[in-house]
XYZ file of C-alpha atoms in Angstrom:
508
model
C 94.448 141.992 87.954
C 94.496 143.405 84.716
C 94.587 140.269 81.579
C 97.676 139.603 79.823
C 98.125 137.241 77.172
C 102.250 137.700 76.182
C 105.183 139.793 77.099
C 108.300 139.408 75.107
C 108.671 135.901 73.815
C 107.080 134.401 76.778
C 103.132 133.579 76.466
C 101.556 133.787 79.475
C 99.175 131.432 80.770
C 97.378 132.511 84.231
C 98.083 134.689 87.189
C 99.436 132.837 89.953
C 100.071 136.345 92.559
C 99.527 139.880 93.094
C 101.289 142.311 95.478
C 101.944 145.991 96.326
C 104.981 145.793 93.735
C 104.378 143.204 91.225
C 102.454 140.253 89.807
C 103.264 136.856 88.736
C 102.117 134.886 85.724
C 103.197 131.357 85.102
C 104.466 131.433 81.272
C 105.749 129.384 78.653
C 108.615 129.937 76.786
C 108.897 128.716 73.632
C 112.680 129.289 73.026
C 113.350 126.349 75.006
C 109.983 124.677 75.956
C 109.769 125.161 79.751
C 107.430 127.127 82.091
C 108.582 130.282 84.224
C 107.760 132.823 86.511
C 106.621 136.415 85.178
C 107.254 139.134 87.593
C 106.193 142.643 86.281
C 105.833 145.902 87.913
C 102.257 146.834 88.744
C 101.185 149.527 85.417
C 101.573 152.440 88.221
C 105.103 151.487 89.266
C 106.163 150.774 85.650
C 105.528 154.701 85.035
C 108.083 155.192 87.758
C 111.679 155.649 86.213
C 113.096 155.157 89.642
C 111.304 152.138 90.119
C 112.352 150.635 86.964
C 115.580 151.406 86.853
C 115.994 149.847 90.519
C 113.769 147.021 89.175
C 116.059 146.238 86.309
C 119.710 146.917 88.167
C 118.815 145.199 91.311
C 117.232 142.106 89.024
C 120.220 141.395 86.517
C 122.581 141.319 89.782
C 120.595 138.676 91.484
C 120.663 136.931 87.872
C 124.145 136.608 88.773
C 123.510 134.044 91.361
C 123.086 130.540 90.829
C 122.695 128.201 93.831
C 120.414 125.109 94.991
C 118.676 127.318 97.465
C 118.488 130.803 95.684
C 116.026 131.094 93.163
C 117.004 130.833 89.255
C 116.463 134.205 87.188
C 116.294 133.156 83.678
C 115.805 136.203 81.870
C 115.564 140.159 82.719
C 114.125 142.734 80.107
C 111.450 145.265 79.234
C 108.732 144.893 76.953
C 106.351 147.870 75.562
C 107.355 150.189 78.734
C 106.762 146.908 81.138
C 109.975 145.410 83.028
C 109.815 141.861 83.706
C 111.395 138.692 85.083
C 111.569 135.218 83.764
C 112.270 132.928 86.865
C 112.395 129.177 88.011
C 108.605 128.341 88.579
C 108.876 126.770 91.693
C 106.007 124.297 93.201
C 105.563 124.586 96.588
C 104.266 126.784 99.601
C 106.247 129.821 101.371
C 107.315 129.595 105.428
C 104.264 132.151 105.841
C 101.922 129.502 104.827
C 103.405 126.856 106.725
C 102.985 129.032 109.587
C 99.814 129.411 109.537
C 99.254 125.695 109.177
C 101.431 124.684 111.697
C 102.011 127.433 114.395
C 105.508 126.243 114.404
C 108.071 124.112 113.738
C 110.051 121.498 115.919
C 113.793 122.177 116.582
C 115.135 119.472 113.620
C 113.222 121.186 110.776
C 114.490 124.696 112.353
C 117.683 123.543 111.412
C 117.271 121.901 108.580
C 115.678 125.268 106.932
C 118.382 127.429 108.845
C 121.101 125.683 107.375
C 119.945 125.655 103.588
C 119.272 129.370 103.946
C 122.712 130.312 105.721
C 124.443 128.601 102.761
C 122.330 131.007 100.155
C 123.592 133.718 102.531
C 126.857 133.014 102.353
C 126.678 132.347 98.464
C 124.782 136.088 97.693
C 127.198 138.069 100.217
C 130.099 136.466 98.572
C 128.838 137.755 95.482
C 128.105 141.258 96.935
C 124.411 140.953 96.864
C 122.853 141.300 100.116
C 118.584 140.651 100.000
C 117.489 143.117 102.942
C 114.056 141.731 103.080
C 114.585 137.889 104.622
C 111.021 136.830 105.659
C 108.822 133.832 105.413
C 106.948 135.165 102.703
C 110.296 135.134 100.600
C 111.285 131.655 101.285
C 109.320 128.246 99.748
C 109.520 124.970 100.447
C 109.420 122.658 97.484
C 106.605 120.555 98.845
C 104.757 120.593 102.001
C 107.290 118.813 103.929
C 109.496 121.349 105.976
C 112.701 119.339 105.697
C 112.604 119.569 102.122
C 114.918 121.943 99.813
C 114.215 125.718 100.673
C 114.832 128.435 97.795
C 115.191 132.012 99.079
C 113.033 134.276 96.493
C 112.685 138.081 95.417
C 117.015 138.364 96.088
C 117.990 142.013 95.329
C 114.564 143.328 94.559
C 113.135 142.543 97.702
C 114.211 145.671 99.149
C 110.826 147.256 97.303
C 108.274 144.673 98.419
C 105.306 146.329 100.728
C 104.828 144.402 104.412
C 102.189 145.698 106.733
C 100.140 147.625 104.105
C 103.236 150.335 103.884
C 105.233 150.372 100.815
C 108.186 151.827 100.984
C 109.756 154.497 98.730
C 112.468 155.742 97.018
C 115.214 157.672 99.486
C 113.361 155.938 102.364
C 114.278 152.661 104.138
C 114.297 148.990 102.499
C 113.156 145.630 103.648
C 109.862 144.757 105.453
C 109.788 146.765 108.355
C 109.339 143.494 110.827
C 112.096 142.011 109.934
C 114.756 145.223 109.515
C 117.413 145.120 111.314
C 118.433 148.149 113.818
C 120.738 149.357 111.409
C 118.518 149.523 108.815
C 115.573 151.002 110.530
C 118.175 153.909 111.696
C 118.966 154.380 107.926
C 122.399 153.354 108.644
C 125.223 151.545 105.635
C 123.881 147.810 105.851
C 125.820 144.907 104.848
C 125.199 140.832 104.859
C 124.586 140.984 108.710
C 121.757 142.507 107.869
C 120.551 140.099 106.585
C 121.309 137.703 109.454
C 119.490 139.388 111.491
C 116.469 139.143 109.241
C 116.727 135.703 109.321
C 117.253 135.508 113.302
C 113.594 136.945 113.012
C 112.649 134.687 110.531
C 114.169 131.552 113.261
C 112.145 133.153 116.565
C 109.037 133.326 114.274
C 109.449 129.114 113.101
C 110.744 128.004 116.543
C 107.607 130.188 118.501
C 105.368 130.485 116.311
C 105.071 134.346 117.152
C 107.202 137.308 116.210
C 109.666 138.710 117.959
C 108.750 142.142 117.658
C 105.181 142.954 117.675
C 104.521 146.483 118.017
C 101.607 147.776 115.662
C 103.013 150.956 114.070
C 106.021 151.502 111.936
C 107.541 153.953 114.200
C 107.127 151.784 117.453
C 108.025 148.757 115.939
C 111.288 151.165 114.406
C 111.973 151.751 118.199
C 111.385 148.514 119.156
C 113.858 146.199 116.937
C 116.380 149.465 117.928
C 115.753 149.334 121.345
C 113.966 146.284 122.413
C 115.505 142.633 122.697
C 112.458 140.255 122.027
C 111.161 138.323 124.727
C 112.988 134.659 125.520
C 112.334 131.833 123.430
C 112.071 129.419 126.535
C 108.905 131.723 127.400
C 107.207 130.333 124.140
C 108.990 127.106 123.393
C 110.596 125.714 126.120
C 111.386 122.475 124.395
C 114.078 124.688 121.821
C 117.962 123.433 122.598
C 119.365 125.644 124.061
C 122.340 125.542 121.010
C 119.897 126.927 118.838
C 118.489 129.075 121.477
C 121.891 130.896 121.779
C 122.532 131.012 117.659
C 119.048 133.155 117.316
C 119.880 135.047 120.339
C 123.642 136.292 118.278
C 121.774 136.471 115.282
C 119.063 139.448 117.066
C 122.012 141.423 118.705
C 121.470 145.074 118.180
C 125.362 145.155 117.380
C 126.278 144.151 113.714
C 129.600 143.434 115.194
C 128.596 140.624 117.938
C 126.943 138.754 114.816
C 128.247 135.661 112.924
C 130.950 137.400 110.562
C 129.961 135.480 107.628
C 127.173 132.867 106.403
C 129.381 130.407 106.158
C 130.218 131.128 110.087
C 126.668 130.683 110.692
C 126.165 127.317 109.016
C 128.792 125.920 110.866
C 127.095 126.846 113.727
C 124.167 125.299 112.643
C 125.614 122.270 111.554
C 127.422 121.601 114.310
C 123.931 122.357 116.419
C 122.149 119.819 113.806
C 124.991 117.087 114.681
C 125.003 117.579 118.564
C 121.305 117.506 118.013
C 120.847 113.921 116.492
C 123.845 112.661 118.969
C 121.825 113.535 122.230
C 118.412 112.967 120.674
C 117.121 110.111 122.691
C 116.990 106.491 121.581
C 114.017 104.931 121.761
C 113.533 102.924 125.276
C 113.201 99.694 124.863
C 109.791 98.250 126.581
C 111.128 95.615 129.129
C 109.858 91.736 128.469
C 108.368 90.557 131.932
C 110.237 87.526 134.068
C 106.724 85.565 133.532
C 107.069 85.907 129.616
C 110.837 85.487 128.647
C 111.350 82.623 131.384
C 108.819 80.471 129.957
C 109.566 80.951 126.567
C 113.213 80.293 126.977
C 112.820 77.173 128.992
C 110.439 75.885 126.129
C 112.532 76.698 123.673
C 115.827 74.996 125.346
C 113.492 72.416 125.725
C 111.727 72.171 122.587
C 115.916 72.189 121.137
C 116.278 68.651 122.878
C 113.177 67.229 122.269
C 112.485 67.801 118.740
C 115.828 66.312 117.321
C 115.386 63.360 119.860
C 111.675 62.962 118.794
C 112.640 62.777 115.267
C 115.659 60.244 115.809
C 113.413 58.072 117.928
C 110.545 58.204 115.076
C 113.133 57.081 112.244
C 114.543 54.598 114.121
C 110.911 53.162 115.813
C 109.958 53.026 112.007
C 112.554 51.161 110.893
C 112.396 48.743 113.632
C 108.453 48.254 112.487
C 109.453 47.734 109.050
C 111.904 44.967 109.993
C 109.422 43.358 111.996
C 107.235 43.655 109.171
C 109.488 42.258 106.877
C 111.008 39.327 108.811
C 106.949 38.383 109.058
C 106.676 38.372 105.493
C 109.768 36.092 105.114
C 108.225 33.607 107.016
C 104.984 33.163 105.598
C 106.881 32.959 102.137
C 109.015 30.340 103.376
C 105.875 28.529 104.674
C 104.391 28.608 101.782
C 107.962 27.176 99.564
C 107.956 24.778 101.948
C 104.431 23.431 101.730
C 104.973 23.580 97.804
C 108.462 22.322 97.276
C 107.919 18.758 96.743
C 104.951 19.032 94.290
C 107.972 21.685 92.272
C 110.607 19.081 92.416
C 107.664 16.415 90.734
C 106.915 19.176 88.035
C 110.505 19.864 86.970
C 111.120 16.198 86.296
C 108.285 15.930 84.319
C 108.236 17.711 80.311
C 105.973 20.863 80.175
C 102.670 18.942 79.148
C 103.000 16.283 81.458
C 103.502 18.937 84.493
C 100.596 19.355 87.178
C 100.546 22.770 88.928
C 96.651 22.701 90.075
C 97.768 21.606 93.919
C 100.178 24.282 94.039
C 97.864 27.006 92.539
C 95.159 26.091 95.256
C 97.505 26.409 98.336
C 98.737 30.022 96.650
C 94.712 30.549 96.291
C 94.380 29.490 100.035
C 96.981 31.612 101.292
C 96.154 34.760 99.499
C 93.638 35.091 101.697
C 95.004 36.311 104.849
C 94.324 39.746 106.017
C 97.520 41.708 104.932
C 98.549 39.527 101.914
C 98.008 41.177 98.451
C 99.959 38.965 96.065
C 101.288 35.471 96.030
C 103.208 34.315 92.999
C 105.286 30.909 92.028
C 108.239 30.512 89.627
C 110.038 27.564 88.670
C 113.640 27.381 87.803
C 113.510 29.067 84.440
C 111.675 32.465 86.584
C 108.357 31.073 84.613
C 105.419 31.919 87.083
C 103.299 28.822 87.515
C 100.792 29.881 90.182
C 99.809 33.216 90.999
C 96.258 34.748 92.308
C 95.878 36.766 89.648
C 95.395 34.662 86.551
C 97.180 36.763 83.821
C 100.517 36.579 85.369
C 100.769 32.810 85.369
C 103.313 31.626 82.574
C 104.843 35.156 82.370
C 108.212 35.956 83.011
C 108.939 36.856 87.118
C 110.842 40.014 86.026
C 108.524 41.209 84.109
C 105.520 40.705 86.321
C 107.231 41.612 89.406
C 106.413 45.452 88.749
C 103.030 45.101 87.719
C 102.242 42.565 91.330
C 103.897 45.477 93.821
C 101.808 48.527 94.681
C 103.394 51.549 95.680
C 103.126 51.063 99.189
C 103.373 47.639 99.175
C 106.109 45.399 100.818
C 107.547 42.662 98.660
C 109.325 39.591 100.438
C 111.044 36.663 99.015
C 111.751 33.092 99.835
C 113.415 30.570 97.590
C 111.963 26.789 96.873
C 114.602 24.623 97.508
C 114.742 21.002 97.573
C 118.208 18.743 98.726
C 119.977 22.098 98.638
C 118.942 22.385 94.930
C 116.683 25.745 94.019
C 113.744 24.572 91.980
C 111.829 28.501 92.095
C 111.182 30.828 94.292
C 107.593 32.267 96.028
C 107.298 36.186 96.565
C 104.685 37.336 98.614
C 103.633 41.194 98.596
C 102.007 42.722 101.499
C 99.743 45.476 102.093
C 101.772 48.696 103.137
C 98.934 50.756 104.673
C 98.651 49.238 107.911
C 102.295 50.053 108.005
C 102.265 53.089 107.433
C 99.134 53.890 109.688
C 101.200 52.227 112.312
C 104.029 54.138 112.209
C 101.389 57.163 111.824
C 99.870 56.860 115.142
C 103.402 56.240 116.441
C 104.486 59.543 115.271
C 101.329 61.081 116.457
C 102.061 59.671 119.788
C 105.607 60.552 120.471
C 103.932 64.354 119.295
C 102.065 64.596 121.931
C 104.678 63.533 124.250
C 107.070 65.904 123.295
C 103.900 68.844 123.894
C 103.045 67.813 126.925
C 106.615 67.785 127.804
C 106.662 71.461 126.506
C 104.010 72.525 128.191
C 104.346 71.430 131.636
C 107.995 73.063 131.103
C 106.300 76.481 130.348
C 104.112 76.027 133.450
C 106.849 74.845 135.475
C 109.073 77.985 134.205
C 105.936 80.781 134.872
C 105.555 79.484 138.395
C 108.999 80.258 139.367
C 109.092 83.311 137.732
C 106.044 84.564 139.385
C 107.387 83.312 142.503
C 110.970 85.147 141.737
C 109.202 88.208 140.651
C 107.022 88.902 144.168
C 110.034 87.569 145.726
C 112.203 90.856 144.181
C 109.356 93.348 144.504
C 109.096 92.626 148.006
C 113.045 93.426 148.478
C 112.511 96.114 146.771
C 112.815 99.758 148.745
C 110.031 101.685 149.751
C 109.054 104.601 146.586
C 111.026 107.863 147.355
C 114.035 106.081 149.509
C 116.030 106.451 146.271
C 118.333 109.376 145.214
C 117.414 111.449 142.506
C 119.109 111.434 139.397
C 121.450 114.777 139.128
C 120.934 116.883 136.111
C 123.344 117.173 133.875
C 123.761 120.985 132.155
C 123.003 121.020 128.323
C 126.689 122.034 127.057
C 127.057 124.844 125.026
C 127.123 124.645 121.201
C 130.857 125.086 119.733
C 131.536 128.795 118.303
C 128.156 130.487 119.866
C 129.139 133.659 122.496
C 126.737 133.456 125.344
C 124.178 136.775 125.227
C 125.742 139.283 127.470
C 123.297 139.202 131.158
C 122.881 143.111 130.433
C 121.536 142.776 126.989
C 119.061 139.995 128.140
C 117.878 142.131 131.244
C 117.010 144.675 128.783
């Protein structure tokens, strides 16, 4: 490919294809600061007057059309004896390279291609511009995918391209000669059914992966798209729908007039295909959950709903009940201990604050400290002046202010007043450890837990049992294989607006 560095304003970059007709250069253009296409005429065309003339008519009318799925001609002009191009640069890869990836396409995708390039169709015949040369090689995908946005390439200039290693001429017939419709290969007036039957071939070839006419010459394979009807798609994909079985089948008829009248008539059809499509495409059958799985588990669970709540109402209230007995014990040993020291209080408050002996009081409070769950032991007078306490700098504190300071935080604090002739002379508070409490009511939470598993799980076992039990029990009712019916098939219906192909046509 011969090196070029610029061609009008645009500055070109790298070669990105070469063909029969034309190359293509990816360019910049600095006008507006965006990349395009370059198509130009090979140098021996470009001598051609016809050529060019055809070149630059047939370009500036496809210029003309702007649609999502038709691709964008910026610019058409001539440089220095050299017509070019300037075009969307598209990223992608062309149906002809998918092909040969894939082999062929499933049914959805069909469709989903079919319909983008029946609305491009519709747009360019609308317009009067009809592309004569519909084949995968002039269609790309925007990425890999094959549901993604087609664009339909080379409209109106097409008609030149070479297919087959034969390029065609001036004054001779246009469009790839695979792909020509009969009335084009008989050098007949062509119009936009022409083009749908192009794309009919273009349909067979994605749905079976192999063309539907594949004679080797150009004058057999003339005779055969005349002549011929390709062979059935069920012979080569018998998984097709039979909807869009019977759309490719109108869109090959050797009789322009038994075609789709327009494009837009044609992706009707194929939209109303695509929806009757995704209503009868099957849902995904749910995997059945075995008796001996869901019985257990439900039973558990209905169980495990009574239980738990229960459990945890039982817990609070066995906890409180320990705490009350805890509590009530505390009370009495503080009351013991007012008692024992009540007299020896009444002798102290009669006396003045020098004269006042405490010593027998704080050796009973020493005494008594030491039992096993007792962690404090204080003594206030009337005034709420501690007098005895085990811990030696609380003694002639305040009680309110020591009271804090005496209680840990899991400790349990119990009171008893010191009353003498129904006259309070002080009060005794007595703080007891809280951990054994709260280990207690531990291991009673601990217990009722296991309770409440074992409950579970002998309800599980119970529940698989009798669903093992229920589940022989219905195979063995069951009837003997083949004693049932078979299912009757149901006929596919036919898609809305498609004509049947005529039985002669077919037998062919």
């Amino acid at each position: 490919m011969e090196r070029m560095t610029g061609i009008g304003r645009y500055r070109i970059e790298t070669a990105i294809g070469e063909g029969a007709m034309a190359m293509v250069w990816r360019a910049f253009d600095p006008a507006v600061g965006r990349r395009v296409a370059i198509k130009t005429l090979r140098p021996e065309l470009a001598r051609n007057a016809d050529y060019v003339r055809r070149f630059l008519r047939e370009a500036r009318a496809a210029g003309t059309l702007s649609h999502p799925n038709i691709v964008t001609i910026f610019d058409v002009g001539e440089h220095a004896g050299q017509p070019y191009i300037a075009m969307e640069l598209l990223e992608g890869r062309t149906l002809d390279q998918v092909l040969a990836d894939r082999g062929r396409l499933p049914a959805v995708q069909v469709l989903r291609i079919a319909i983008q390039l029946a609305d491009a169709l519709a747009f360019a015949h609308a317009a009067g511009v009809v592309h004569r040369d519909i084949k995968p090689a002039n269609v790309m995908l925007a990425d890999a995918d094959a549901g993604a946005r087609v664009k339909m390439l080379d409209f109106g200039i097409a008609r030149m391209t070479e297919v087959d290693g034969e390029r065609t001429q001036i004054g001779e017939v246009l469009g790839s000669p695979r792909y020509m419709s009969p009335e084009q290969a008989l050098g007949q007036p062509v119009d936009g059914r022409t083009d749908q039957f192009a794309l009919g071939v273009l349909l067979y070839e994605l749905i079976t992966g192999r063309t539907a006419f594949s004679a080797t010459t150009i004058a057999s394979l003339a005779l055969q798209i005349v002549r011929d009807p390709p062979e059935s798609i069920v012979l080569h994909a018998p998984d097709c729908p039979p909807g869009l079985r019977r759309i490719v089948e109108k869109l090959l008829d050797k009789n322009p007039d038994r075609r789709f009248a327009t494009g837009s008539d044609l992706g009707d059809a194929l939209r109303r295909e695509e929806a009757m499509l995704s209503r009868a495409r099957p849902k995904r059958a749910r995997r059945k959950v075995p008796m001996t799985f869901w019985l257990p588990a439900a039973a558990t669970c209905a169980m495990a709903c009574l239980l738990v709540p229960a459990g945890l109402w039982f817990a609070a209230r066995d906890a409180g009940a320990m705490r009350r007995l805890a509590e009530n014990s505390g009370r009495s040993m503080a009351a013991f201990v007012a008692s024992n020291v009540a007299l020896k209080t009444v002798e102290n408050s009669a006396l003045p604050h020098d004269g006042q002996d405490w010593l027998p009081v704080q050796s009973f409070v020493d005494a008594a400290v030491r039992g096993a769950n007792v962690r404090h032991i204080t003594l206030s007078d009337r005034d709420g002046l501690i007098r005895a306490a085990d811990r030696m700098e609380f003694r002639g504190q305040q009680r309110s202010r020591a009271e804090d300071a005496l209680i840990g935080g899991g400790d349990l604090q119990v009171s008893a007043p010191i009353v003498y002739a129904g006259r309070p002379f002080g009060a005794v508070d007595v703080a007891f450890n809280g951990a054994e409490l709260d280990a207690a009511q531990a291991d009673a939470r601990r217990m009722l837990a296991g309770l409440i598993a074992t409950i579970l799980m002998a309800t599980a076992g119970i529940a698989w049992a009798a669903a093992a039990v229920a589940r022989r029990a219905t195979r063995a009712k069951a009837p003997a294989a083949g004693q049932t019916s078979s299912p009757a098939r149901v006929a596919s219906p036919e898609p809305a607006g498609i004509e049947a192909v005529p039985r002669e046509q077919a037998a062919a």
